[in-house]
Amino acid sequence: MAAGHSPHLYVHADTPVHRLPPQCKLLSLIAFILIVVATDRERFWAFALYFLLLGAVAVAARIPLKLLLRRMVVEVPFVIFAVALPFLSQGERLTVFGLSMSADGLLAAWNIVAKATLGVIASILLAATTEPRTLLLGAQRLRLPQLLVQIASFMLRYVEVILDEMRRMRIARESRAFVARDLRHLPVVARSAGALFIRSYERGERVHLAMLSRGYTGTMPIIHDVRGSASQWALAATLPAAAITILIGGLW
């Protein structure tokens, strides 16, 4: 698969986690998240062990804690929603720090925050150890719908082009002493968004015609394909295997 633009989420390193084929890491991530979701919310010790497992993966991949925490900001909306649950839910009430909260709401909030945080951290680790173009190759190897893979591939390749177009339009506006400060400037911003859409659409048509002229038939050529070996599949299965052991152990 042809190379795309330089990814911003990928952390360059040479570790066993980085060297794993993308399809192995994708299946490992999906299995781990399914196991986390299936865990009863009251098994607090199990969630603590799940966090330790992801911490071990982060150490093995040499992903700094500071980077993980910075990228976890994406989870803030879930946390805000979870914080409101103890106050909005019905049922038995508890007094915590002088505040009346629902016991069931507290458990629901814990369930959302714990499982969402584990999923976010696992996804961050995947993005930090796998280049987007190879991730798409892994999805193709796992026989995901070809159309979805192609759409994601084009989005990855041309999102930077659209962002560059936005930057040029912003510079052009600011060179004419325009800076959006309040709602009165909304019509100008709206016209800029419309112009950006038209330019992106026209550029997409030109790119598509250029690809057709070069023999594009609906699939991109695979330049570098990596098939996972038995040892690599076994290494990737370590995370979900440890998680399923924790889950089964908690059921007895």
PDB file of C-alpha atoms in Angstrom:
ATOM      1  CA  MET A   1       0.000   0.000   0.000  1.00  0.00           C
ATOM      2  CA  ALA A   2       1.435   3.349  -0.929  1.00  0.00           C
ATOM      3  CA  ALA A   3       2.772   5.581   1.780  1.00  0.00           C
ATOM      4  CA  GLY A   4       0.619   8.337   3.111  1.00  0.00           C
ATOM      5  CA  HIS A   5       1.437  11.527   4.917  1.00  0.00           C
ATOM      6  CA  SER A   6       3.541  11.471   8.063  1.00  0.00           C
ATOM      7  CA  PRO A   7       1.199  10.492  10.914  1.00  0.00           C
ATOM      8  CA  HIS A   8       1.041  12.627  14.045  1.00  0.00           C
ATOM      9  CA  LEU A   9      -0.012   9.878  16.461  1.00  0.00           C
ATOM     10  CA  TYR A  10       2.703   7.356  15.612  1.00  0.00           C
ATOM     11  CA  VAL A  11       5.723   7.198  17.950  1.00  0.00           C
ATOM     12  CA  HIS A  12       8.825   6.038  16.126  1.00  0.00           C
ATOM     13  CA  ALA A  13      10.611   3.253  17.995  1.00  0.00           C
ATOM     14  CA  ASP A  14      11.991  -0.220  17.415  1.00  0.00           C
ATOM     15  CA  THR A  15      10.216  -2.466  19.912  1.00  0.00           C
ATOM     16  CA  PRO A  16       8.539  -5.896  19.729  1.00  0.00           C
ATOM     17  CA  VAL A  17       5.151  -4.139  19.872  1.00  0.00           C
ATOM     18  CA  HIS A  18       6.018  -1.859  16.953  1.00  0.00           C
ATOM     19  CA  ARG A  19       7.262  -4.786  14.893  1.00  0.00           C
ATOM     20  CA  LEU A  20       4.056  -6.813  15.242  1.00  0.00           C
ATOM     21  CA  PRO A  21       1.973  -7.013  12.043  1.00  0.00           C
ATOM     22  CA  PRO A  22      -1.013  -4.635  12.119  1.00  0.00           C
ATOM     23  CA  GLN A  23      -3.605  -7.392  11.775  1.00  0.00           C
ATOM     24  CA  CYS A  24      -2.239  -9.065  14.913  1.00  0.00           C
ATOM     25  CA  LYS A  25      -2.509  -5.847  16.914  1.00  0.00           C
ATOM     26  CA  LEU A  26      -5.986  -5.098  15.588  1.00  0.00           C
ATOM     27  CA  LEU A  27      -7.375  -8.477  16.627  1.00  0.00           C
ATOM     28  CA  SER A  28      -5.626  -8.228  19.986  1.00  0.00           C
ATOM     29  CA  LEU A  29      -7.172  -4.797  20.603  1.00  0.00           C
ATOM     30  CA  ILE A  30     -10.685  -5.912  19.625  1.00  0.00           C
ATOM     31  CA  ALA A  31     -10.486  -9.038  21.806  1.00  0.00           C
ATOM     32  CA  PHE A  32      -9.160  -7.067  24.782  1.00  0.00           C
ATOM     33  CA  ILE A  33     -11.932  -4.447  24.548  1.00  0.00           C
ATOM     34  CA  LEU A  34     -14.625  -7.136  24.285  1.00  0.00           C
ATOM     35  CA  ILE A  35     -13.262  -8.817  27.412  1.00  0.00           C
ATOM     36  CA  VAL A  36     -13.203  -5.486  29.283  1.00  0.00           C
ATOM     37  CA  VAL A  37     -16.809  -4.757  28.276  1.00  0.00           C
ATOM     38  CA  ALA A  38     -17.886  -8.227  29.435  1.00  0.00           C
ATOM     39  CA  THR A  39     -16.366  -7.710  32.908  1.00  0.00           C
ATOM     40  CA  ASP A  40     -18.847  -7.047  35.714  1.00  0.00           C
ATOM     41  CA  ARG A  41     -18.611  -3.462  36.919  1.00  0.00           C
ATOM     42  CA  GLU A  42     -18.277  -4.486  40.571  1.00  0.00           C
ATOM     43  CA  ARG A  43     -15.061  -6.473  40.025  1.00  0.00           C
ATOM     44  CA  PHE A  44     -12.781  -3.535  40.797  1.00  0.00           C
ATOM     45  CA  TRP A  45      -9.683  -5.706  41.154  1.00  0.00           C
ATOM     46  CA  ALA A  46     -10.124  -7.013  37.601  1.00  0.00           C
ATOM     47  CA  PHE A  47     -10.079  -3.489  36.189  1.00  0.00           C
ATOM     48  CA  ALA A  48      -6.953  -2.723  38.202  1.00  0.00           C
ATOM     49  CA  LEU A  49      -5.252  -5.737  36.597  1.00  0.00           C
ATOM     50  CA  TYR A  50      -6.415  -4.614  33.141  1.00  0.00           C
ATOM     51  CA  PHE A  51      -4.738  -1.261  33.732  1.00  0.00           C
ATOM     52  CA  LEU A  52      -1.550  -3.055  34.769  1.00  0.00           C
ATOM     53  CA  LEU A  53      -1.643  -5.090  31.552  1.00  0.00           C
ATOM     54  CA  LEU A  54      -1.889  -1.942  29.428  1.00  0.00           C
ATOM     55  CA  GLY A  55       0.871  -0.379  31.515  1.00  0.00           C
ATOM     56  CA  ALA A  56       3.096  -3.348  30.698  1.00  0.00           C
ATOM     57  CA  VAL A  57       2.339  -2.904  26.980  1.00  0.00           C
ATOM     58  CA  ALA A  58       3.165   0.820  27.225  1.00  0.00           C
ATOM     59  CA  VAL A  59       6.486   0.032  28.924  1.00  0.00           C
ATOM     60  CA  ALA A  60       7.315  -2.625  26.316  1.00  0.00           C
ATOM     61  CA  ALA A  61       6.491  -0.174  23.518  1.00  0.00           C
ATOM     62  CA  ARG A  62       8.364   2.669  25.249  1.00  0.00           C
ATOM     63  CA  ILE A  63       5.375   5.004  25.164  1.00  0.00           C
ATOM     64  CA  PRO A  64       5.847   7.841  27.719  1.00  0.00           C
ATOM     65  CA  LEU A  65       3.205   8.282  30.404  1.00  0.00           C
ATOM     66  CA  LYS A  66       3.060  12.010  29.661  1.00  0.00           C
ATOM     67  CA  LEU A  67       2.095  11.294  26.055  1.00  0.00           C
ATOM     68  CA  LEU A  68      -0.640   8.875  27.139  1.00  0.00           C
ATOM     69  CA  LEU A  69      -2.129  11.375  29.573  1.00  0.00           C
ATOM     70  CA  ARG A  70      -2.055  14.173  27.000  1.00  0.00           C
ATOM     71  CA  ARG A  71      -3.890  12.099  24.403  1.00  0.00           C
ATOM     72  CA  MET A  72      -6.467  10.886  26.910  1.00  0.00           C
ATOM     73  CA  VAL A  73      -8.039  14.364  26.835  1.00  0.00           C
ATOM     74  CA  VAL A  74     -10.349  12.951  24.153  1.00  0.00           C
ATOM     75  CA  GLU A  75     -12.117  11.088  26.957  1.00  0.00           C
ATOM     76  CA  VAL A  76     -13.227  14.255  28.782  1.00  0.00           C
ATOM     77  CA  PRO A  77     -16.839  14.246  27.400  1.00  0.00           C
ATOM     78  CA  PHE A  78     -17.372  10.716  28.751  1.00  0.00           C
ATOM     79  CA  VAL A  79     -16.030  11.757  32.146  1.00  0.00           C
ATOM     80  CA  ILE A  80     -18.329  14.793  32.283  1.00  0.00           C
ATOM     81  CA  PHE A  81     -21.327  12.597  31.476  1.00  0.00           C
ATOM     82  CA  ALA A  82     -20.273  10.034  34.078  1.00  0.00           C
ATOM     83  CA  VAL A  83     -19.851  12.690  36.790  1.00  0.00           C
ATOM     84  CA  ALA A  84     -23.490  13.744  36.294  1.00  0.00           C
ATOM     85  CA  LEU A  85     -24.883  10.201  36.627  1.00  0.00           C
ATOM     86  CA  PRO A  86     -24.714   9.898  40.447  1.00  0.00           C
ATOM     87  CA  PHE A  87     -26.772  13.075  40.783  1.00  0.00           C
ATOM     88  CA  LEU A  88     -29.326  12.263  38.075  1.00  0.00           C
ATOM     89  CA  SER A  89     -29.933   8.567  38.760  1.00  0.00           C
ATOM     90  CA  GLN A  90     -32.696   7.270  41.009  1.00  0.00           C
ATOM     91  CA  GLY A  91     -32.532   4.644  43.753  1.00  0.00           C
ATOM     92  CA  GLU A  92     -30.758   4.304  47.067  1.00  0.00           C
ATOM     93  CA  ARG A  93     -28.963   7.508  48.052  1.00  0.00           C
ATOM     94  CA  LEU A  94     -25.548   7.867  49.630  1.00  0.00           C
ATOM     95  CA  THR A  95     -23.876  10.919  51.146  1.00  0.00           C
ATOM     96  CA  VAL A  96     -20.389  11.500  49.768  1.00  0.00           C
ATOM     97  CA  PHE A  97     -18.524  14.632  50.918  1.00  0.00           C
ATOM     98  CA  GLY A  98     -21.833  16.115  51.949  1.00  0.00           C
ATOM     99  CA  LEU A  99     -23.461  15.467  48.561  1.00  0.00           C
ATOM    100  CA  SER A 100     -26.431  13.144  48.023  1.00  0.00           C
ATOM    101  CA  MET A 101     -25.677  10.631  45.278  1.00  0.00           C
ATOM    102  CA  SER A 102     -27.330   7.543  43.860  1.00  0.00           C
ATOM    103  CA  ALA A 103     -25.526   4.296  44.696  1.00  0.00           C
ATOM    104  CA  ASP A 104     -26.476   2.783  41.350  1.00  0.00           C
ATOM    105  CA  GLY A 105     -25.432   6.005  39.629  1.00  0.00           C
ATOM    106  CA  LEU A 106     -21.994   5.816  41.231  1.00  0.00           C
ATOM    107  CA  LEU A 107     -21.529   2.266  39.951  1.00  0.00           C
ATOM    108  CA  ALA A 108     -22.748   3.291  36.498  1.00  0.00           C
ATOM    109  CA  ALA A 109     -20.323   6.233  36.465  1.00  0.00           C
ATOM    110  CA  TRP A 110     -17.452   3.947  37.515  1.00  0.00           C
ATOM    111  CA  ASN A 111     -18.420   1.447  34.822  1.00  0.00           C
ATOM    112  CA  ILE A 112     -18.376   4.101  32.081  1.00  0.00           C
ATOM    113  CA  VAL A 113     -15.141   5.761  33.188  1.00  0.00           C
ATOM    114  CA  ALA A 114     -13.203   2.527  33.784  1.00  0.00           C
ATOM    115  CA  LYS A 115     -14.192   0.792  30.545  1.00  0.00           C
ATOM    116  CA  ALA A 116     -13.921   3.938  28.423  1.00  0.00           C
ATOM    117  CA  THR A 117     -10.482   4.715  29.872  1.00  0.00           C
ATOM    118  CA  LEU A 118      -9.218   1.203  29.167  1.00  0.00           C
ATOM    119  CA  GLY A 119     -10.540   1.394  25.607  1.00  0.00           C
ATOM    120  CA  VAL A 120      -8.987   4.822  25.039  1.00  0.00           C
ATOM    121  CA  ILE A 121      -5.594   3.756  26.397  1.00  0.00           C
ATOM    122  CA  ALA A 122      -5.610   0.592  24.270  1.00  0.00           C
ATOM    123  CA  SER A 123      -6.504   2.628  21.170  1.00  0.00           C
ATOM    124  CA  ILE A 124      -3.772   5.189  21.935  1.00  0.00           C
ATOM    125  CA  LEU A 125      -1.212   2.407  22.256  1.00  0.00           C
ATOM    126  CA  LEU A 126      -2.339   0.950  18.926  1.00  0.00           C
ATOM    127  CA  ALA A 127      -2.073   4.339  17.190  1.00  0.00           C
ATOM    128  CA  ALA A 128       1.303   5.045  18.806  1.00  0.00           C
ATOM    129  CA  THR A 129       2.813   1.742  17.686  1.00  0.00           C
ATOM    130  CA  THR A 130       1.213   1.332  14.248  1.00  0.00           C
ATOM    131  CA  GLU A 131       1.434   3.677  11.282  1.00  0.00           C
ATOM    132  CA  PRO A 132      -2.010   4.509   9.853  1.00  0.00           C
ATOM    133  CA  ARG A 133      -1.175   3.177   6.391  1.00  0.00           C
ATOM    134  CA  THR A 134      -0.080  -0.175   7.841  1.00  0.00           C
ATOM    135  CA  LEU A 135      -3.163  -0.213  10.061  1.00  0.00           C
ATOM    136  CA  LEU A 136      -5.300  -0.006   6.931  1.00  0.00           C
ATOM    137  CA  LEU A 137      -3.250  -2.813   5.447  1.00  0.00           C
ATOM    138  CA  GLY A 138      -4.005  -4.880   8.549  1.00  0.00           C
ATOM    139  CA  ALA A 139      -7.715  -4.176   8.143  1.00  0.00           C
ATOM    140  CA  GLN A 140      -7.450  -5.340   4.542  1.00  0.00           C
ATOM    141  CA  ARG A 141      -5.668  -8.503   5.652  1.00  0.00           C
ATOM    142  CA  LEU A 142      -8.534  -9.191   8.089  1.00  0.00           C
ATOM    143  CA  ARG A 143     -10.996  -9.061   5.188  1.00  0.00           C
ATOM    144  CA  LEU A 144     -12.806  -5.928   6.292  1.00  0.00           C
ATOM    145  CA  PRO A 145     -15.190  -4.539   3.627  1.00  0.00           C
ATOM    146  CA  GLN A 146     -13.004  -3.253   0.822  1.00  0.00           C
ATOM    147  CA  LEU A 147     -15.082  -0.110   0.347  1.00  0.00           C
ATOM    148  CA  LEU A 148     -14.618   0.940   3.975  1.00  0.00           C
ATOM    149  CA  VAL A 149     -10.881   0.324   3.764  1.00  0.00           C
ATOM    150  CA  GLN A 150     -10.611   2.435   0.604  1.00  0.00           C
ATOM    151  CA  ILE A 151     -12.634   5.289   2.131  1.00  0.00           C
ATOM    152  CA  ALA A 152     -10.405   5.309   5.210  1.00  0.00           C
ATOM    153  CA  SER A 153      -7.322   5.150   2.994  1.00  0.00           C
ATOM    154  CA  PHE A 154      -8.337   8.203   0.975  1.00  0.00           C
ATOM    155  CA  MET A 155      -9.298  10.082   4.140  1.00  0.00           C
ATOM    156  CA  LEU A 156      -5.855   9.387   5.570  1.00  0.00           C
ATOM    157  CA  ARG A 157      -4.103  10.504   2.409  1.00  0.00           C
ATOM    158  CA  TYR A 158      -6.005  13.723   1.755  1.00  0.00           C
ATOM    159  CA  VAL A 159      -6.987  15.055   5.175  1.00  0.00           C
ATOM    160  CA  GLU A 160      -3.670  16.935   5.244  1.00  0.00           C
ATOM    161  CA  VAL A 161      -4.444  18.412   1.827  1.00  0.00           C
ATOM    162  CA  ILE A 162      -7.744  19.783   3.130  1.00  0.00           C
ATOM    163  CA  LEU A 163      -6.089  21.105   6.287  1.00  0.00           C
ATOM    164  CA  ASP A 164      -3.467  22.880   4.160  1.00  0.00           C
ATOM    165  CA  GLU A 165      -6.262  24.432   2.111  1.00  0.00           C
ATOM    166  CA  MET A 166      -7.909  25.646   5.336  1.00  0.00           C
ATOM    167  CA  ARG A 167      -4.643  27.198   6.486  1.00  0.00           C
ATOM    168  CA  ARG A 168      -4.177  29.019   3.186  1.00  0.00           C
ATOM    169  CA  MET A 169      -7.721  30.383   3.363  1.00  0.00           C
ATOM    170  CA  ARG A 170      -7.187  31.527   6.948  1.00  0.00           C
ATOM    171  CA  ILE A 171      -3.943  33.284   6.007  1.00  0.00           C
ATOM    172  CA  ALA A 172      -5.703  34.965   3.080  1.00  0.00           C
ATOM    173  CA  ARG A 173      -8.453  36.254   5.400  1.00  0.00           C
ATOM    174  CA  GLU A 174      -5.999  37.489   8.015  1.00  0.00           C
ATOM    175  CA  SER A 175      -3.873  39.242   5.365  1.00  0.00           C
ATOM    176  CA  ARG A 176      -6.986  41.304   4.659  1.00  0.00           C
ATOM    177  CA  ALA A 177      -7.230  42.225   8.364  1.00  0.00           C
ATOM    178  CA  PHE A 178     -10.114  39.831   9.069  1.00  0.00           C
ATOM    179  CA  VAL A 179     -10.187  37.983  12.383  1.00  0.00           C
ATOM    180  CA  ALA A 180     -13.386  36.248  13.537  1.00  0.00           C
ATOM    181  CA  ARG A 181     -14.247  37.572  16.998  1.00  0.00           C
ATOM    182  CA  ASP A 182     -18.016  37.320  17.409  1.00  0.00           C
ATOM    183  CA  LEU A 183     -21.246  36.182  15.738  1.00  0.00           C
ATOM    184  CA  ARG A 184     -21.204  39.110  13.319  1.00  0.00           C
ATOM    185  CA  HIS A 185     -18.363  37.425  11.466  1.00  0.00           C
ATOM    186  CA  LEU A 186     -20.260  34.137  11.144  1.00  0.00           C
ATOM    187  CA  PRO A 187     -21.392  34.793   7.506  1.00  0.00           C
ATOM    188  CA  VAL A 188     -17.766  35.171   6.406  1.00  0.00           C
ATOM    189  CA  VAL A 189     -16.760  31.941   8.150  1.00  0.00           C
ATOM    190  CA  ALA A 190     -19.773  30.163   6.617  1.00  0.00           C
ATOM    191  CA  ARG A 191     -18.809  31.330   3.114  1.00  0.00           C
ATOM    192  CA  SER A 192     -15.253  30.132   3.737  1.00  0.00           C
ATOM    193  CA  ALA A 193     -16.572  26.709   4.756  1.00  0.00           C
ATOM    194  CA  GLY A 194     -18.658  26.550   1.567  1.00  0.00           C
ATOM    195  CA  ALA A 195     -15.680  27.528  -0.557  1.00  0.00           C
ATOM    196  CA  LEU A 196     -13.570  24.878   1.178  1.00  0.00           C
ATOM    197  CA  PHE A 197     -16.186  22.221   0.418  1.00  0.00           C
ATOM    198  CA  ILE A 198     -16.313  23.178  -3.275  1.00  0.00           C
ATOM    199  CA  ARG A 199     -12.521  23.245  -3.592  1.00  0.00           C
ATOM    200  CA  SER A 200     -12.192  19.870  -1.866  1.00  0.00           C
ATOM    201  CA  TYR A 201     -14.898  18.351  -4.067  1.00  0.00           C
ATOM    202  CA  GLU A 202     -13.267  19.640  -7.247  1.00  0.00           C
ATOM    203  CA  ARG A 203      -9.842  18.455  -6.160  1.00  0.00           C
ATOM    204  CA  GLY A 204     -11.292  15.040  -5.339  1.00  0.00           C
ATOM    205  CA  GLU A 205     -12.710  14.798  -8.885  1.00  0.00           C
ATOM    206  CA  ARG A 206      -9.334  15.710 -10.391  1.00  0.00           C
ATOM    207  CA  VAL A 207      -7.555  13.146  -8.220  1.00  0.00           C
ATOM    208  CA  HIS A 208     -10.092  10.463  -9.152  1.00  0.00           C
ATOM    209  CA  LEU A 209      -9.693  11.139 -12.869  1.00  0.00           C
ATOM    210  CA  ALA A 210      -5.914  11.037 -12.510  1.00  0.00           C
ATOM    211  CA  MET A 211      -6.145   7.683 -10.731  1.00  0.00           C
ATOM    212  CA  LEU A 212      -8.444   6.245 -13.405  1.00  0.00           C
ATOM    213  CA  SER A 213      -6.002   7.330 -16.087  1.00  0.00           C
ATOM    214  CA  ARG A 214      -3.316   5.333 -14.262  1.00  0.00           C
ATOM    215  CA  GLY A 215      -5.377   2.137 -14.124  1.00  0.00           C
ATOM    216  CA  TYR A 216      -7.172   2.436 -10.788  1.00  0.00           C
ATOM    217  CA  THR A 217      -9.891  -0.241 -10.574  1.00  0.00           C
ATOM    218  CA  GLY A 218     -11.199   0.242  -7.029  1.00  0.00           C
ATOM    219  CA  THR A 219      -8.314  -1.162  -4.982  1.00  0.00           C
ATOM    220  CA  MET A 220      -4.933   0.294  -4.155  1.00  0.00           C
ATOM    221  CA  PRO A 221      -1.843  -1.815  -4.935  1.00  0.00           C
ATOM    222  CA  ILE A 222      -0.172  -3.431  -1.934  1.00  0.00           C
ATOM    223  CA  ILE A 223       3.523  -2.582  -2.050  1.00  0.00           C
ATOM    224  CA  HIS A 224       4.629  -4.007   1.303  1.00  0.00           C
ATOM    225  CA  ASP A 225       2.593  -6.805   2.872  1.00  0.00           C
ATOM    226  CA  VAL A 226       3.462  -8.391   6.213  1.00  0.00           C
ATOM    227  CA  ARG A 227       2.071 -11.795   7.128  1.00  0.00           C
ATOM    228  CA  GLY A 228       2.215 -12.574  10.824  1.00  0.00           C
ATOM    229  CA  SER A 229       4.296 -15.532  11.912  1.00  0.00           C
ATOM    230  CA  ALA A 230       3.154 -17.975  14.574  1.00  0.00           C
ATOM    231  CA  SER A 231       5.405 -16.329  17.173  1.00  0.00           C
ATOM    232  CA  GLN A 232       4.045 -12.879  16.343  1.00  0.00           C
ATOM    233  CA  TRP A 233       0.442 -14.051  16.627  1.00  0.00           C
ATOM    234  CA  ALA A 234       1.314 -15.674  19.953  1.00  0.00           C
ATOM    235  CA  LEU A 235       2.906 -12.460  21.229  1.00  0.00           C
ATOM    236  CA  ALA A 236      -0.114 -10.399  20.137  1.00  0.00           C
ATOM    237  CA  ALA A 237      -2.437 -12.888  21.860  1.00  0.00           C
ATOM    238  CA  THR A 238      -0.658 -12.363  25.186  1.00  0.00           C
ATOM    239  CA  LEU A 239      -2.767  -9.318  26.097  1.00  0.00           C
ATOM    240  CA  PRO A 240      -6.244 -10.783  25.444  1.00  0.00           C
ATOM    241  CA  ALA A 241      -5.153 -14.145  26.881  1.00  0.00           C
ATOM    242  CA  ALA A 242      -4.111 -12.494  30.144  1.00  0.00           C
ATOM    243  CA  ALA A 243      -7.348 -10.471  30.166  1.00  0.00           C
ATOM    244  CA  ILE A 244      -9.552 -13.532  29.606  1.00  0.00           C
ATOM    245  CA  THR A 245      -7.675 -15.320  32.416  1.00  0.00           C
ATOM    246  CA  ILE A 246      -8.546 -12.426  34.746  1.00  0.00           C
ATOM    247  CA  LEU A 247     -12.179 -12.484  33.598  1.00  0.00           C
ATOM    248  CA  ILE A 248     -12.563 -16.255  34.041  1.00  0.00           C
ATOM    249  CA  GLY A 249     -10.781 -16.136  37.382  1.00  0.00           C
ATOM    250  CA  GLY A 250     -13.276 -13.566  38.611  1.00  0.00           C
ATOM    251  CA  LEU A 251     -16.228 -15.743  37.679  1.00  0.00           C
ATOM    252  CA  TRP A 252     -15.241 -18.531  40.060  1.00  0.00           C
TER     253      TRP A 252
END
